[in-house]
């Protein structure tokens, strides 16, 4: 009844706790999901040969997923809230990228720049993540000659990969239904 009148009882959560929860949960999804992405690409019937993605190459996948999710913050929050939340999230993400914070920050900033440049051509963040996976793992080299020459992903493969990658996006709407971030 209270929700009907615009009043709801949401759990309050600090920006710092939100950043920690987001970072730990997203990293777990990446760790658990990368083997599926790896298997999907390495054994895909729409490719002429396997890209032979190795377990250690999760680092690049992690950067792609982090960059995509950081971008999406700006679609859900006001500019000042986005900046504050992003800064806390980045602090939490650094240990997942490299033990050296400076190297981790350089990696993330470089990937964010790449992501934003790719986003200008793609418009959709999940499509951009899909293109980034294609680029980083040189999937084009594994395609048929037609798609290789066009330098475009096979549309069937692209759509399948896009569906997989949509599972690596944090659902802010769901989170914000249950929690109120105290900025």
Coordinates of N, CA and C in Angstrom, one line a residue:
X1 N 0.8 -1.2 0.0 CA 0.0 0.0 0.0 C 0.9 1.3 0.0
X2 N 2.0 1.2 0.8 CA 2.8 2.4 0.8 C 3.5 2.6 -0.6
X3 N 3.8 1.6 -1.3 CA 4.4 1.7 -2.6 C 3.4 2.4 -3.6
X4 N 2.1 2.1 -3.4 CA 1.1 2.8 -4.2 C 1.1 4.3 -4.1
X5 N 1.4 4.8 -2.9 CA 1.5 6.3 -2.7 C 2.9 6.9 -3.0
X6 N 3.8 6.1 -3.6 CA 5.1 6.6 -3.9 C 6.1 6.5 -2.8
X7 N 5.7 5.8 -1.7 CA 6.5 5.7 -0.6 C 6.9 4.2 -0.5
X8 N 8.1 3.9 -0.4 CA 8.5 2.5 -0.3 C 9.6 2.3 0.6
X9 N 9.7 1.2 1.2 CA 10.7 0.8 2.2 C 11.9 0.1 1.4
X10 N 12.9 0.9 1.1 CA 14.0 0.3 0.4 C 15.2 0.3 1.4
X11 N 16.0 -0.7 1.2 CA 17.3 -0.8 2.0 C 18.2 0.3 1.5
X12 N 18.7 1.1 2.5 CA 19.7 2.1 2.2 C 21.0 1.5 2.1
X13 N 21.8 1.9 1.1 CA 23.2 1.4 1.0 C 24.1 2.5 0.5
X14 N 25.3 2.6 1.1 CA 26.2 3.6 0.8 C 26.8 3.4 -0.6
X15 N 27.4 4.5 -1.1 CA 28.1 4.4 -2.4 C 29.2 3.4 -2.3
X16 N 30.0 3.5 -1.2 CA 31.1 2.6 -1.0 C 30.7 1.1 -1.0
X17 N 29.6 0.8 -0.3 CA 29.1 -0.6 -0.2 C 28.5 -1.0 -1.5
X18 N 27.9 -0.1 -2.2 CA 27.3 -0.4 -3.6 C 28.5 -0.7 -4.5
X19 N 29.5 0.1 -4.5 CA 30.7 -0.2 -5.3 C 31.3 -1.5 -5.0
X20 N 31.4 -1.9 -3.8 CA 32.0 -3.1 -3.4 C 31.1 -4.3 -3.9
X21 N 29.8 -4.2 -3.6 CA 28.9 -5.3 -4.0 C 28.9 -5.4 -5.5
X22 N 28.9 -4.3 -6.2 CA 28.9 -4.3 -7.7 C 30.2 -5.0 -8.2
X23 N 31.3 -4.6 -7.7 CA 32.6 -5.1 -8.2 C 32.8 -6.6 -7.9
X24 N 32.5 -7.0 -6.7 CA 32.6 -8.4 -6.3 C 31.7 -9.3 -7.1
X25 N 30.4 -8.9 -7.3 CA 29.4 -9.6 -8.0 C 29.8 -9.7 -9.5
X26 N 30.2 -8.6 -10.1 CA 30.5 -8.5 -11.5 C 31.7 -9.4 -11.8
X27 N 32.7 -9.3 -10.9 CA 33.9 -10.2 -11.1 C 33.6 -11.6 -11.0
X28 N 32.7 -12.0 -10.1 CA 32.3 -13.4 -9.9 C 31.6 -13.9 -11.2
X29 N 30.7 -13.1 -11.7 CA 30.0 -13.4 -13.0 C 31.0 -13.6 -14.1
X30 N 32.0 -12.7 -14.2 CA 33.1 -12.8 -15.2 C 33.8 -14.1 -15.0
X31 N 34.3 -14.4 -13.8 CA 35.0 -15.6 -13.6 C 34.2 -16.9 -13.9
X32 N 33.0 -16.9 -13.5 CA 32.1 -18.0 -13.8 C 31.7 -18.1 -15.3
X33 N 31.5 -17.0 -15.9 CA 31.0 -17.0 -17.3 C 32.0 -17.0 -18.4
X34 N 33.3 -16.6 -18.1 CA 34.3 -16.6 -19.2 C 34.5 -18.0 -19.8
X35 N 34.5 -19.1 -19.0 CA 34.7 -20.4 -19.6 C 33.6 -20.7 -20.7
X36 N 32.4 -20.2 -20.4 CA 31.3 -20.4 -21.4 C 31.5 -19.6 -22.7
X37 N 32.0 -18.4 -22.5 CA 32.3 -17.5 -23.7 C 33.4 -18.1 -24.4
X38 N 34.5 -18.6 -23.7 CA 35.6 -19.2 -24.3 C 35.2 -20.4 -25.1
X39 N 34.5 -21.3 -24.5 CA 34.0 -22.5 -25.2 C 33.1 -22.2 -26.4
X40 N 32.2 -21.2 -26.2 CA 31.3 -20.8 -27.3 C 32.1 -20.4 -28.5
X41 N 33.2 -19.6 -28.3 CA 34.0 -19.1 -29.4 C 34.9 -20.1 -30.0
X42 N 35.6 -20.8 -29.1 CA 36.6 -21.8 -29.5 C 36.0 -23.0 -30.3
X43 N 34.7 -23.3 -30.1 CA 34.0 -24.4 -30.7 C 32.8 -24.0 -31.6
X44 N 32.8 -22.8 -32.1 CA 31.7 -22.3 -32.8 C 31.7 -22.8 -34.2
X45 N 30.5 -23.3 -34.7 CA 30.3 -23.8 -36.0 C 30.3 -22.7 -37.1
X46 N 30.1 -21.5 -36.7 CA 30.1 -20.3 -37.6 C 31.5 -19.8 -37.9
X47 N 32.5 -20.4 -37.3 CA 33.9 -20.0 -37.6 C 34.6 -21.1 -38.4
X48 N 35.5 -20.7 -39.2 CA 36.2 -21.6 -40.0 C 37.3 -22.3 -39.2
X49 N 37.8 -21.6 -38.2 CA 38.8 -22.2 -37.3 C 38.6 -21.6 -35.9
X50 N 39.1 -22.3 -34.9 CA 39.0 -21.9 -33.5 C 40.0 -20.7 -33.3
X51 N 39.5 -19.7 -32.5 CA 40.4 -18.6 -32.1 C 41.4 -19.0 -31.0
X52 N 41.1 -20.2 -30.4 CA 42.0 -20.8 -29.4 C 42.2 -19.8 -28.2
X53 N 41.1 -19.3 -27.7 CA 41.2 -18.4 -26.6 C 41.6 -19.2 -25.3
X54 N 42.7 -18.7 -24.7 CA 43.2 -19.4 -23.5 C 42.6 -18.9 -22.2
X55 N 42.7 -19.7 -21.2 CA 42.2 -19.3 -19.9 C 42.8 -18.0 -19.4
X56 N 44.1 -17.8 -19.6 CA 44.7 -16.6 -19.1 C 44.3 -15.3 -19.8
X57 N 43.6 -15.5 -20.9 CA 43.1 -14.3 -21.6 C 41.8 -13.7 -21.1
X58 N 41.4 -14.2 -19.9 CA 40.2 -13.6 -19.2 C 40.4 -12.2 -18.9
X59 N 41.7 -11.7 -18.7 CA 42.0 -10.3 -18.3 C 41.4 -9.4 -19.3
X60 N 41.5 -9.7 -20.6 CA 40.9 -8.8 -21.7 C 39.4 -8.8 -21.6
X61 N 38.8 -10.0 -21.4 CA 37.4 -10.1 -21.3 C 36.9 -9.2 -20.1
X62 N 37.6 -9.4 -19.0 CA 37.3 -8.6 -17.8 C 37.3 -7.1 -18.1
X63 N 38.3 -6.6 -18.8 CA 38.4 -5.2 -19.1 C 37.2 -4.8 -20.0
X64 N 36.8 -5.6 -20.9 CA 35.6 -5.3 -21.8 C 34.4 -5.2 -21.0
X65 N 34.2 -6.1 -20.1 CA 32.9 -6.1 -19.3 C 32.9 -5.0 -18.3
X66 N 34.1 -4.7 -17.7 CA 34.2 -3.6 -16.7 C 33.9 -2.3 -17.5
X67 N 34.5 -2.1 -18.6 CA 34.3 -0.8 -19.4 C 32.8 -0.7 -19.8
X68 N 32.2 -1.7 -20.3 CA 30.8 -1.6 -20.6 C 29.9 -1.3 -19.5
X69 N 30.2 -1.9 -18.3 CA 29.3 -1.6 -17.2 C 29.6 -0.2 -16.6
X70 N 30.8 0.2 -16.7 CA 31.1 1.6 -16.2 C 30.4 2.6 -17.1
X71 N 30.4 2.4 -18.4 CA 29.7 3.3 -19.3 C 28.2 3.3 -18.9
X72 N 27.6 2.2 -18.6 CA 26.2 2.2 -18.3 C 25.8 2.9 -17.1
X73 N 26.7 3.3 -16.2 CA 26.4 4.1 -15.0 C 25.8 5.4 -15.5
X74 N 26.3 6.0 -16.5 CA 25.8 7.3 -17.0 C 24.4 7.2 -17.5
X75 N 23.9 6.1 -17.8 CA 22.5 5.9 -18.3 C 21.5 5.8 -17.2
X76 N 22.0 5.6 -15.9 CA 21.1 5.3 -14.8 C 21.2 6.4 -13.7
X77 N 22.2 7.2 -13.7 CA 22.4 8.2 -12.6 C 22.7 9.6 -13.2
X78 N 22.4 10.5 -12.3 CA 22.8 11.9 -12.6 C 24.3 12.0 -12.7
X79 N 24.8 13.1 -13.4 CA 26.2 13.2 -13.6 C 27.1 13.1 -12.4
X80 N 26.7 13.9 -11.3 CA 27.5 13.9 -10.1 C 27.4 12.5 -9.4
X81 N 26.3 11.9 -9.4 CA 26.2 10.5 -8.8 C 27.0 9.5 -9.6
X82 N 27.0 9.6 -10.9 CA 27.8 8.7 -11.8 C 29.2 8.9 -11.4
X83 N 29.7 10.1 -11.3 CA 31.1 10.3 -11.1 C 31.5 9.7 -9.7
X84 N 30.7 10.0 -8.7 CA 31.0 9.5 -7.3 C 31.0 7.9 -7.3
X85 N 30.0 7.4 -7.9 CA 29.8 5.9 -7.9 C 30.9 5.3 -8.7
X86 N 31.2 5.9 -9.9 CA 32.3 5.4 -10.8 C 33.6 5.4 -10.1
X87 N 34.0 6.4 -9.4 CA 35.2 6.5 -8.7 C 35.4 5.4 -7.6
X88 N 34.3 5.2 -6.9 CA 34.3 4.1 -5.9 C 34.4 2.7 -6.5
X89 N 33.7 2.5 -7.6 CA 33.8 1.3 -8.3 C 35.1 1.0 -8.9
X90 N 35.7 2.0 -9.5 CA 37.1 1.9 -10.1 C 38.1 1.5 -9.0
X91 N 38.0 2.1 -7.8 CA 38.9 1.7 -6.7 C 38.7 0.2 -6.4
X92 N 37.5 -0.3 -6.4 CA 37.2 -1.7 -6.1 C 37.6 -2.6 -7.2
X93 N 37.6 -2.1 -8.5 CA 37.9 -3.0 -9.6 C 39.5 -3.2 -9.8
X94 N 40.2 -2.2 -9.3 CA 41.7 -2.3 -9.6 C 42.3 -3.6 -9.2
X95 N 42.1 -4.1 -8.0 CA 42.7 -5.4 -7.6 C 42.4 -6.6 -8.6
X96 N 41.3 -6.5 -9.2 CA 40.9 -7.6 -10.2 C 41.7 -7.5 -11.5
X97 N 42.3 -6.4 -11.7 CA 43.0 -6.2 -13.0 C 44.5 -6.4 -12.9
X98 N 45.1 -5.9 -11.8 CA 46.6 -6.0 -11.7 C 46.9 -5.7 -10.2
X99 N 48.0 -6.3 -9.7 CA 48.4 -6.0 -8.4 C 49.0 -4.5 -8.3
X100 N 49.5 -4.1 -9.4 CA 50.0 -2.7 -9.4 C 48.9 -1.8 -9.8
X101 N 48.5 -0.9 -8.9 CA 47.3 0.0 -9.1 C 47.5 0.9 -10.3
X102 N 48.7 1.3 -10.5 CA 49.0 2.2 -11.7 C 48.8 1.5 -13.0
X103 N 49.3 0.3 -13.1 CA 49.1 -0.5 -14.3 C 47.6 -0.8 -14.5
X104 N 47.0 -1.2 -13.4 CA 45.5 -1.5 -13.5 C 44.8 -0.3 -14.0
X105 N 45.1 0.9 -13.5 CA 44.4 2.1 -13.9 C 44.7 2.4 -15.4
X106 N 45.9 2.3 -15.8 CA 46.2 2.5 -17.2 C 45.4 1.6 -18.1
X107 N 45.4 0.3 -17.8 CA 44.7 -0.7 -18.5 C 43.2 -0.3 -18.7
X108 N 42.6 0.0 -17.5 CA 41.2 0.4 -17.5 C 40.9 1.6 -18.3
X109 N 41.7 2.6 -18.2 CA 41.5 3.9 -18.9 C 41.7 3.7 -20.4
X110 N 42.7 2.9 -20.8 CA 42.9 2.6 -22.2 C 41.7 1.9 -22.8
X111 N 41.2 0.9 -22.0 CA 40.0 0.1 -22.5 C 38.7 1.0 -22.5
X112 N 38.6 1.9 -21.6 CA 37.4 2.8 -21.6 C 37.5 3.7 -22.8
X113 N 38.7 4.2 -23.2 CA 38.8 5.0 -24.3 C 38.5 4.2 -25.6
X114 N 39.0 3.0 -25.7 CA 38.7 2.2 -26.8 C 37.2 1.9 -26.9
X115 N 36.6 1.6 -25.7 CA 35.1 1.3 -25.6 C 34.3 2.5 -26.1
X116 N 34.7 3.7 -25.6 CA 33.9 4.9 -26.0 C 34.0 5.2 -27.5
X117 N 35.2 5.0 -28.1 CA 35.4 5.2 -29.5 C 34.6 4.2 -30.3
X118 N 34.6 2.9 -29.9 CA 33.8 1.9 -30.5 C 32.3 2.2 -30.4
X119 N 31.9 2.7 -29.2 CA 30.5 3.0 -28.9 C 30.0 4.0 -29.9
X120 N 30.8 4.9 -30.3 CA 30.3 6.0 -31.3 C 29.9 5.3 -32.6
X121 N 30.5 4.2 -33.0 CA 30.1 3.5 -34.2 C 28.9 2.6 -34.0
X122 N 28.8 2.0 -32.8 CA 27.8 1.0 -32.5 C 26.6 1.5 -31.8
X123 N 26.7 2.5 -31.0 CA 25.6 3.1 -30.3 C 25.2 2.3 -29.1
X124 N 24.9 1.0 -29.3 CA 24.4 0.1 -28.2 C 25.6 -0.4 -27.4
X125 N 25.6 -0.3 -26.0 CA 26.8 -0.7 -25.2 C 27.0 -2.3 -25.3
X126 N 25.9 -3.1 -25.4 CA 26.1 -4.5 -25.5 C 26.7 -4.9 -26.9
X127 N 26.3 -4.2 -27.9 CA 26.9 -4.4 -29.3 C 28.4 -4.0 -29.2
X128 N 28.7 -2.9 -28.5 CA 30.1 -2.5 -28.4 C 30.9 -3.5 -27.6
X129 N 30.4 -4.1 -26.6 CA 31.1 -5.2 -25.9 C 31.3 -6.3 -26.8
X130 N 30.3 -6.6 -27.7 CA 30.4 -7.8 -28.6 C 31.5 -7.5 -29.6
X131 N 31.6 -6.3 -30.2 CA 32.6 -5.9 -31.1 C 34.0 -5.9 -30.5
X132 N 34.0 -5.5 -29.2 CA 35.3 -5.5 -28.5 C 35.8 -6.9 -28.3
X133 N 34.9 -7.9 -28.0 CA 35.4 -9.3 -27.9 C 35.9 -9.8 -29.3
X134 N 35.1 -9.4 -30.3 CA 35.5 -9.8 -31.6 C 36.9 -9.2 -32.0
X135 N 37.2 -8.0 -31.6 CA 38.5 -7.3 -31.9 C 39.6 -7.9 -31.1
X136 N 39.4 -8.0 -29.8 CA 40.4 -8.4 -28.9 C 40.9 -9.9 -29.1
X137 N 40.0 -10.7 -29.5 CA 40.3 -12.1 -29.7 C 40.5 -12.5 -31.1
X138 N 40.6 -11.5 -32.0 CA 40.9 -11.6 -33.4 C 39.9 -12.7 -34.1
X139 N 38.7 -12.6 -33.8 CA 37.7 -13.5 -34.3 C 37.6 -13.3 -35.8
X140 N 37.8 -12.1 -36.3 CA 37.7 -11.9 -37.8 C 38.6 -12.9 -38.5
X141 N 39.8 -13.2 -38.0 CA 40.7 -14.1 -38.6 C 40.2 -15.5 -38.7
X142 N 39.2 -15.8 -37.9 CA 38.7 -17.2 -37.9 C 37.4 -17.4 -38.7
X143 N 37.0 -16.3 -39.3 CA 35.7 -16.4 -40.1 C 36.0 -16.8 -41.5
X144 N 34.9 -17.0 -42.2 CA 34.9 -17.4 -43.6 C 35.5 -16.2 -44.4
X145 N 36.0 -16.4 -45.6 CA 36.7 -15.4 -46.4 C 35.7 -14.2 -46.6
X146 N 34.5 -14.4 -46.9 CA 33.5 -13.4 -47.1 C 33.5 -12.4 -46.0
X147 N 33.3 -12.9 -44.8 CA 33.2 -12.0 -43.6 C 34.6 -11.4 -43.2
X148 N 35.6 -12.2 -43.5 CA 37.0 -11.7 -43.3 C 37.3 -10.5 -44.2
X149 N 36.9 -10.6 -45.4 CA 37.2 -9.5 -46.4 C 36.3 -8.2 -46.0
X150 N 35.1 -8.5 -45.6 CA 34.2 -7.4 -45.2 C 34.7 -6.8 -43.9
X151 N 35.4 -7.6 -43.1 CA 35.9 -7.2 -41.8 C 34.6 -6.9 -40.9
X152 N 33.7 -7.8 -41.0 CA 32.4 -7.7 -40.3 C 32.2 -9.1 -39.6
X153 N 31.6 -9.0 -38.4 CA 31.2 -10.3 -37.8 C 30.1 -11.0 -38.5
X154 N 30.2 -12.3 -38.6 CA 29.1 -13.1 -39.1 C 27.9 -12.7 -38.2
X155 N 26.7 -12.3 -38.8 CA 25.6 -11.8 -38.1 C 25.0 -12.9 -37.1
X156 N 25.0 -14.1 -37.5 CA 24.5 -15.2 -36.6 C 25.4 -15.3 -35.4
X157 N 26.7 -15.3 -35.6 CA 27.7 -15.4 -34.5 C 27.6 -14.2 -33.6
X158 N 27.5 -13.0 -34.2 CA 27.4 -11.7 -33.5 C 26.2 -11.7 -32.6
X159 N 25.0 -12.1 -33.1 CA 23.8 -12.1 -32.3 C 23.8 -13.1 -31.1
X160 N 24.4 -14.3 -31.4 CA 24.6 -15.3 -30.3 C 25.5 -14.7 -29.2
X161 N 26.6 -14.2 -29.7 CA 27.6 -13.6 -28.7 C 27.0 -12.5 -27.9
X162 N 26.2 -11.6 -28.6 CA 25.5 -10.5 -28.0 C 24.6 -11.0 -26.9
X163 N 23.9 -12.1 -27.1 CA 23.0 -12.6 -26.1 C 23.7 -13.1 -24.9
X164 N 24.9 -13.8 -25.2 CA 25.7 -14.2 -24.0 C 26.2 -13.0 -23.2
X165 N 26.7 -12.0 -23.9 CA 27.3 -10.8 -23.2 C 26.2 -10.0 -22.5
X166 N 25.0 -10.1 -22.9 CA 23.9 -9.4 -22.1 C 23.8 -9.9 -20.7
X167 N 24.3 -11.1 -20.4 CA 24.3 -11.7 -19.1 C 25.4 -11.1 -18.2
X168 N 26.3 -10.3 -18.8 CA 27.4 -9.7 -18.0 C 27.1 -8.2 -17.7
X169 N 25.9 -7.8 -17.8 CA 25.5 -6.4 -17.6 C 24.8 -6.3 -16.2
X170 N 25.2 -5.4 -15.4 CA 24.6 -5.2 -14.1 C 23.2 -4.6 -14.3
X171 N 22.2 -5.2 -13.6 CA 20.9 -4.7 -13.8 C 20.6 -3.7 -12.7
X172 N 20.9 -2.4 -13.0 CA 20.7 -1.3 -12.1 C 19.2 -1.1 -11.7
X173 N 18.3 -1.3 -12.7 CA 16.9 -1.1 -12.4 C 16.4 -2.1 -11.3
X174 N 16.8 -3.3 -11.4 CA 16.5 -4.3 -10.4 C 17.1 -3.9 -9.0
X175 N 18.3 -3.6 -9.0 CA 19.0 -3.2 -7.8 C 18.3 -2.0 -7.2
X176 N 18.0 -1.0 -8.0 CA 17.4 0.2 -7.4 C 16.0 0.1 -7.0
X177 N 15.3 -1.0 -7.4 CA 14.0 -1.3 -6.9 C 14.1 -1.7 -5.4
X178 N 15.1 -2.4 -5.1 CA 15.3 -2.9 -3.7 C 16.1 -2.0 -2.8
X179 N 17.0 -1.3 -3.4 CA 18.0 -0.5 -2.6 C 18.0 1.0 -3.0
X180 N 18.2 1.8 -2.0 CA 18.4 3.3 -2.3 C 19.9 3.6 -1.9
X181 N 20.6 4.1 -2.9 CA 22.0 4.4 -2.7 C 22.0 5.8 -2.1
X182 N 22.7 5.9 -1.0 CA 22.8 7.2 -0.3 C 24.1 7.9 -0.7
X183 N 23.8 8.9 -1.6 CA 24.9 9.7 -2.2 C 25.3 10.8 -1.2

